[in-house]
């Protein structure tokens, strides 16, 4: 691993010059710009853990391509143990950053493309996997951060890629030549894009024959010509941008992963970086695999966040003198219960992982989708319970400037105090942390990251093997199956 | 009514000079200051409706004290019809402002104090009601805005008022003299305080004999000597303070009601403005009545907000081309269902209203508490559904500066478009509205305004007449009641 | 009222001879047959209350047709007060019987047909209302029990009435002659049918022109030639049929209302008993009105049942020595909370009642549908909580025969005892009551009575005025309405 | 394995003569008695699968004591793979029987006692494990069915074992002599007791020093002198007892496991069958381990049941012609989602299994408790959704006698038909299956089996490591830990 720790990662970002806009201005230095720095720090934690004795076993892996030690975030899962270690790593990172550390998007993209490339090659005699391995070995050896780019703008959603009035609503190939191809379009909601090294572009949905030019997988450096990023707004971003010490909630890390629009205006991709080129029949596969991996992760990173939130709330009730009330204990129990329910599915879909023909391991699709679906419910309920226990003061607290003010600072300190032994500032800091973790962007991300709730429901029904279940019921009451005509005895022993 | 419309109300605020701090600075002009102006405009809508033909019937009432037409927000409810009209008025105001218009706090305080003053006088021969009526007639005639001030800081919540290490954690009398009394302490979370004319101070909880000095009800102008207000922070307040046109979500109105801490540093109150002075046995009464009235209101104003939110989401799905998807219709149906469930309780507790000995009408306590309890659940679920349907873009949208930027404006417009016929800016505006109405402060307020969830549960159990229910069950299976020894036939016809 | 109390009602049933089958046998005497007697007793309670001083005000009304005192169950609602009194009456009856007392089906049919008959006549010059009044006056004067017959079998539900392979799946006219018409078909799930005097037949759904012969409203005595009833099974019916004293749960009343299939095999109806004859354009109206009235009632009778269930559980925790545990109080609070939430909607849709052109009052459709929709959720949750608090013994209790057995009676008494002072038999009786009220039929009835959940959702969306809500949202952010082209200022004060 | 299949198991039951009462009568032959036969058949399926090629790998294991092939239901788990195979076996058995097959109670008892015996011996130098191994080898070799007997009556639950007015409310030692000890008391809710070979008695709760005589673990044959069993009632037991073909729902299997009270009236236990004798400090351990194993299982067997129920409902909607309605698909998706959420926790707590000092593997306690807690919620919701989709007819269907009746059979067939191609009888059979699986006992068992909901919540809070979570929150906002005084930088990279 070339980049050995957080500091080296940050240095590496200074060597590249992606075009990034935020609030109408170019962002020249993502490592120092207040809007991007907290997200850089969160991603840096993924590098830091690999250098840390306690977490090295989770944070690194042995490359099946080179035998070298690599960051787990660049690894192709080689077994169930890999899948489970990844889950544990993500939870630890969630606990340590209280936010999104962004790097699993690229990891999931790598794993999805790897296995699909193998299957495309096997069917069509292409050499995508070889190209991909070469690219991947560099990523592993240099320990680069990759953003997995899947979500297209989609324009009018009642129409598919090939039927949009504006074809650019889905990334597509506008030219092909002997050196490579040229793409146009955009990807939205790109977590970690502004502080990644590479973009791995994938189709956003299963496509039919008519959408050949939209079926493209390729990799490109973030600062390739023609790429423009626009960094999005988040709840409380102004507090972050003004480097507020307390009111921002998390002084060092972001609300969630920093998201950007990535626009591709006729970006050239050389053939050795192209891993799908018109194979529409494999678009569904890559989307489902990426999505399944990514959905599995949410029961890990978000439970890390919920651990923090539960701890914050528990501490606040100590400060307020209410920690022994039975309803407080009841609600904290519920927060833990929901959190661990989510974690269950992440572990379970990993324990039930299976080997694809390429050797790469996939999580169980059903359980991964179940995991994410529950995130879209339970994260809200956990946040609701946290707000309940935190009390109304997180919505009415004066600013940290007032806390330090000569005129009213003493009043804020006096009237926002709790039990005698704990300084008011601690209560306020914890209150602001809870505010930051329960409002707005933090929850929207849980809802829509890795696919909106309806996307999971479609998969759950599809994977539900309803026919098989109908047979079970018919067997129990002695209804014969139509085809055979024979009447089975119900549940014969 | 001296103040006849919104403009006159705003003018009136310029005549008074309360001491208000916000982000470390004095706020000199609440009508123009960007932090307070949106809240002033929302409160002004309560004045505007009284001047508007369509809504006058809801927005005004006839004073039972003077026979004159007054704002309903200064009225003592004289019957069930008054209670129901108030509910309808609040829903309309919620629909028109999409936020808290602040004035019901004072209204509920007026109604609680009125009936309790009558009962104190009847028991003890005091003359609180006469004093109160005089004060109230001026409020009605001048159409003043009153903030009902109930919530004390409470310090260490494992201890009551009389046991706090710092007695100032509950407002209390520090001196009494022939002209009046002097109070010290603070009230937190005071909605509308900075743009009200008067403060009506009430005790925050039921108290025992030892807390005599904490049992005080009185009224005081907002700019009385010794009063300092500190205006609190809210989600997205920086966007508001910078007068952003789109990103603020609601361009003219606030996130919720603007809340302030009101600090009383030895504030003098003349006797004619004192309506309780040590009658601890009536503290529970005034708290419960205020709380019941206030909880009843939440099923009205918040359903107005939910109407807006449902409309916003419905419109957004039209823009995105998804309005006909069955899961979209299903979720919108659920939003309406939850909203109307809440409204049911507001209407029901009013329809079941009852006459206090003073003649003032109270809502049904059980149903009012049920109403608020459901708010603390359903508002979150409605917000969750709105976030689901809105899509992830509300968490990653570039700023309005980017939208107007020469460099990237065209990209934002292109890639955040929806169906062809509707301008991207409309999609963004609606997205920002949803963002503003579903995140952070907006929901905390629903959780804790009018009392935290546990407060309602205590009342629900207390009002549940469990003994009576046990009797019903025993009668059905033929278990005799202990006292009589006689064995009733089960459910004899 | 000819029938003045329960005993007279029971006598009256002996004067008629409907054809009823149950478990393959004719039921000759519904008053004594163990399968029907409990349901007769529950219906009798509606007669008994009218004769009881305490409840007379709720249980009777003054006929607007004759000015005579009548049972409220035969009354056409003349105002909001009538609607609210009905709700209170139903809750009391639920509390006293712990089951369905069946008579509101006919009441709701009477009210729906009355107002629609008026509107048909007004449009078409028919004389349905006069015919109906004559029939109704007899019902009122004799105080007869009427079963409102709406639900047809429907056969293949992917097809409408006119497209069924077997036309009899919907009741329809097979012949018309100068004396009257002849109908064929069946009605399912007919609550109270076997112990009613009259059947009021209505169409089951909104119909189009092609279904003219299915658009029929008429009344017929239960023992008219060609009518056959088949009484359905219920959970625990064998215990009821064997007249078990304890294990049946409710010794005198049924699980829910006794339901029957009513088959019409070419039943003749004279013209004076025909109140709709082919007016398909009014079928939707009568269905919606009947459904709205009926859905409103569920928040009354079922809350009566929940009162009993809450009391039963509370008593059981006393017996078991757990009544003071905080989680027990928490769950009982929740049971009460859910119960009163349901009641809210029943009261609210009545308080918001409106006058139809006929003078008859309708409940608010939205709130009535909201009420029933919540029943299909909260009754289950209340039952779940009851099962939680009751403990596992309600699923493993030995039979009442064992309790009395010489061999093992002493063991059952010893090992199912609770706190010392209360006899084991009481614990068992209450356990059996909870078992009977939480399992199977009792809950299915809450789900599907008055229409399945999806039926309510369709109405909720239809009544939700989504266009109006979209306007509210657009106004708040300053999006102009298309038609006018004018741009409204957002929320101008 | 001596008993090689279902038939041999049934034969073996005829060789023993436990004293069993049901409805006041002795049950002489559990294999043929209609009340017990269905439960025998379900347990027999556990024997049958071991003899079946397809399932042998799941249904058998290799004894770590003898190296011989044994039933997995007698196996001490030797690794994570064993734990996961067990989960999969239980789901298959749930799918094939649609009910409780009873044998995991003994399995969990064996595993709990095994590891605790080891730890007791290690601490105190006793030889419990050797005794236990000898007993267990016989169980394994003969493939006997063991009932794990934990739940005592508990009498007045506000008092512990040593404080009960009647000491027999908890099983306890009443005499000790050179040959063994003598116990008295009872165990309630004993699943599978009447058709087991052996009883493994364990303490029901953690006990203190004062309860020495209650701290006893021992094994005893079901037909030992002094043992009396009383078989409990279930919903629909009369239909089962009368051997109804259709109305019983599941023609060959029971509603849930057949539960019995086991009364011990001075039963003698020789020392070689005693595995705990007064070691109160290990009572908590054996209870928690048994409970954790048992709670883990519920996400397996119950999901098997839910598979059946989902299939039944899906088939019914096909029969009714509604299977393509979007709300139908939505609800079936939800049923699957909830089912797989439960399964997740069973898999996860197994995948996270850990080795006890004895070598026996334990599931993860937190995730096992989370699993069971969700069962007490989701099984109800799944049942509710099933009732919703099934339609009201499952509550009003005439009996199977009516279906065959000469008088009304043709009417039942005609009016309960669905789409043309499917016989009415099939619709009715499936309806009755749904009725049986959603009502009463079936759900109570899910609520209270393996411990009531509150028992899980206590464990969840206890295992939640709240202190650790508080530290995470404090670290993120830079609050120093008290002890060290040093101030950690928040989340330093």
mmCIF file of N, CA and C in Angstrom, chain C residues 306 374-385 440 443-444 446-447, chain D residues 380-381 383-385 387-388 438 443:
data_model
loop_
_atom_site.group_PDB
_atom_site.id
_atom_site.type_symbol
_atom_site.label_atom_id
_atom_site.label_comp_id
_atom_site.label_asym_id
_atom_site.label_seq_id
_atom_site.Cartn_x
_atom_site.Cartn_y
_atom_site.Cartn_z
ATOM 1 N N UNK C 306 -62.415 -2.798 23.721
ATOM 2 C CA UNK C 306 -61.045 -2.578 24.215
ATOM 3 C C UNK C 306 -61.050 -2.132 25.676
ATOM 4 N N UNK C 374 -57.781 2.749 10.934
ATOM 5 C CA UNK C 374 -56.992 2.567 12.153
ATOM 6 C C UNK C 374 -57.440 1.352 12.955
ATOM 7 N N UNK C 375 -58.720 1.044 12.900
ATOM 8 C CA UNK C 375 -59.198 -0.177 13.557
ATOM 9 C C UNK C 375 -58.423 -1.383 13.034
ATOM 10 N N UNK C 376 -58.199 -1.418 11.732
ATOM 11 C CA UNK C 376 -57.529 -2.580 11.137
ATOM 12 C C UNK C 376 -56.061 -2.668 11.545
ATOM 13 N N UNK C 377 -55.579 -1.678 12.234
ATOM 14 C CA UNK C 377 -54.209 -1.704 12.761
ATOM 15 C C UNK C 377 -54.205 -1.810 14.286
ATOM 16 N N UNK C 378 -54.949 -0.898 14.905
ATOM 17 C CA UNK C 378 -54.808 -0.751 16.353
ATOM 18 C C UNK C 378 -55.485 -1.873 17.133
ATOM 19 N N UNK C 379 -56.569 -2.432 16.584
ATOM 20 C CA UNK C 379 -57.194 -3.534 17.317
ATOM 21 C C UNK C 379 -56.194 -4.689 17.453
ATOM 22 N N UNK C 380 -55.412 -4.886 16.415
ATOM 23 C CA UNK C 380 -54.400 -5.936 16.471
ATOM 24 C C UNK C 380 -53.318 -5.599 17.484
ATOM 25 N N UNK C 381 -52.929 -4.350 17.510
ATOM 26 C CA UNK C 381 -51.868 -3.957 18.437
ATOM 27 C C UNK C 381 -52.383 -4.040 19.884
ATOM 28 N N UNK C 382 -53.614 -3.644 20.077
ATOM 29 C CA UNK C 382 -54.201 -3.761 21.417
ATOM 30 C C UNK C 382 -54.272 -5.239 21.823
ATOM 31 N N UNK C 383 -54.671 -6.081 20.913
ATOM 32 C CA UNK C 383 -54.730 -7.515 21.208
ATOM 33 C C UNK C 383 -53.336 -8.067 21.495
ATOM 34 N N UNK C 384 -52.375 -7.612 20.721
ATOM 35 C CA UNK C 384 -50.996 -8.064 20.916
ATOM 36 C C UNK C 384 -50.497 -7.674 22.314
ATOM 37 N N UNK C 385 -50.776 -6.451 22.700
ATOM 38 C CA UNK C 385 -50.360 -6.002 24.027
ATOM 39 C C UNK C 385 -51.072 -6.791 25.119
ATOM 40 N N UNK C 440 -58.334 -14.924 16.542
ATOM 41 C CA UNK C 440 -59.116 -15.360 15.402
ATOM 42 C C UNK C 440 -60.242 -14.448 14.977
ATOM 43 N N UNK C 443 -60.625 -10.696 15.585
ATOM 44 C CA UNK C 443 -59.764 -9.761 14.875
ATOM 45 C C UNK C 443 -60.074 -9.714 13.373
ATOM 46 N N UNK C 444 -60.426 -10.848 12.819
ATOM 47 C CA UNK C 444 -60.796 -10.834 11.396
ATOM 48 C C UNK C 444 -61.968 -9.888 11.179
ATOM 49 N N UNK C 446 -62.662 -7.201 12.820
ATOM 50 C CA UNK C 446 -62.178 -5.828 12.822
ATOM 51 C C UNK C 446 -61.479 -5.463 11.527
ATOM 52 N N UNK C 447 -60.856 -6.441 10.931
ATOM 53 C CA UNK C 447 -60.159 -6.193 9.676
ATOM 54 C C UNK C 447 -61.141 -5.941 8.539
ATOM 55 N N UNK D 380 -47.071 -11.108 14.640
ATOM 56 C CA UNK D 380 -48.405 -10.515 14.679
ATOM 57 C C UNK D 380 -48.686 -9.707 13.421
ATOM 58 N N UNK D 381 -47.687 -8.987 12.971
ATOM 59 C CA UNK D 381 -47.906 -8.159 11.787
ATOM 60 C C UNK D 381 -48.069 -9.052 10.555
ATOM 61 N N UNK D 383 -49.294 -12.044 10.590
ATOM 62 C CA UNK D 383 -50.638 -12.617 10.724
ATOM 63 C C UNK D 383 -51.698 -11.592 10.339
ATOM 64 N N UNK D 384 -51.481 -10.362 10.743
ATOM 65 C CA UNK D 384 -52.428 -9.290 10.418
ATOM 66 C C UNK D 384 -52.527 -9.106 8.900
ATOM 67 N N UNK D 385 -51.388 -9.088 8.253
ATOM 68 C CA UNK D 385 -51.394 -8.937 6.798
ATOM 69 C C UNK D 385 -52.055 -10.137 6.127
ATOM 70 N N UNK D 387 -54.440 -11.983 7.399
ATOM 71 C CA UNK D 387 -55.883 -11.816 7.595
ATOM 72 C C UNK D 387 -56.440 -10.774 6.625
ATOM 73 N N UNK D 388 -55.681 -9.727 6.422
ATOM 74 C CA UNK D 388 -56.110 -8.683 5.505
ATOM 75 C C UNK D 388 -56.329 -9.280 4.111
ATOM 76 N N UNK D 438 -53.305 -18.020 12.137
ATOM 77 C CA UNK D 438 -53.273 -16.604 12.513
ATOM 78 C C UNK D 438 -54.023 -16.301 13.811
ATOM 79 N N UNK D 443 -50.306 -17.397 18.037
ATOM 80 C CA UNK D 443 -49.632 -16.127 18.284
ATOM 81 C C UNK D 443 -49.185 -15.979 19.733
#
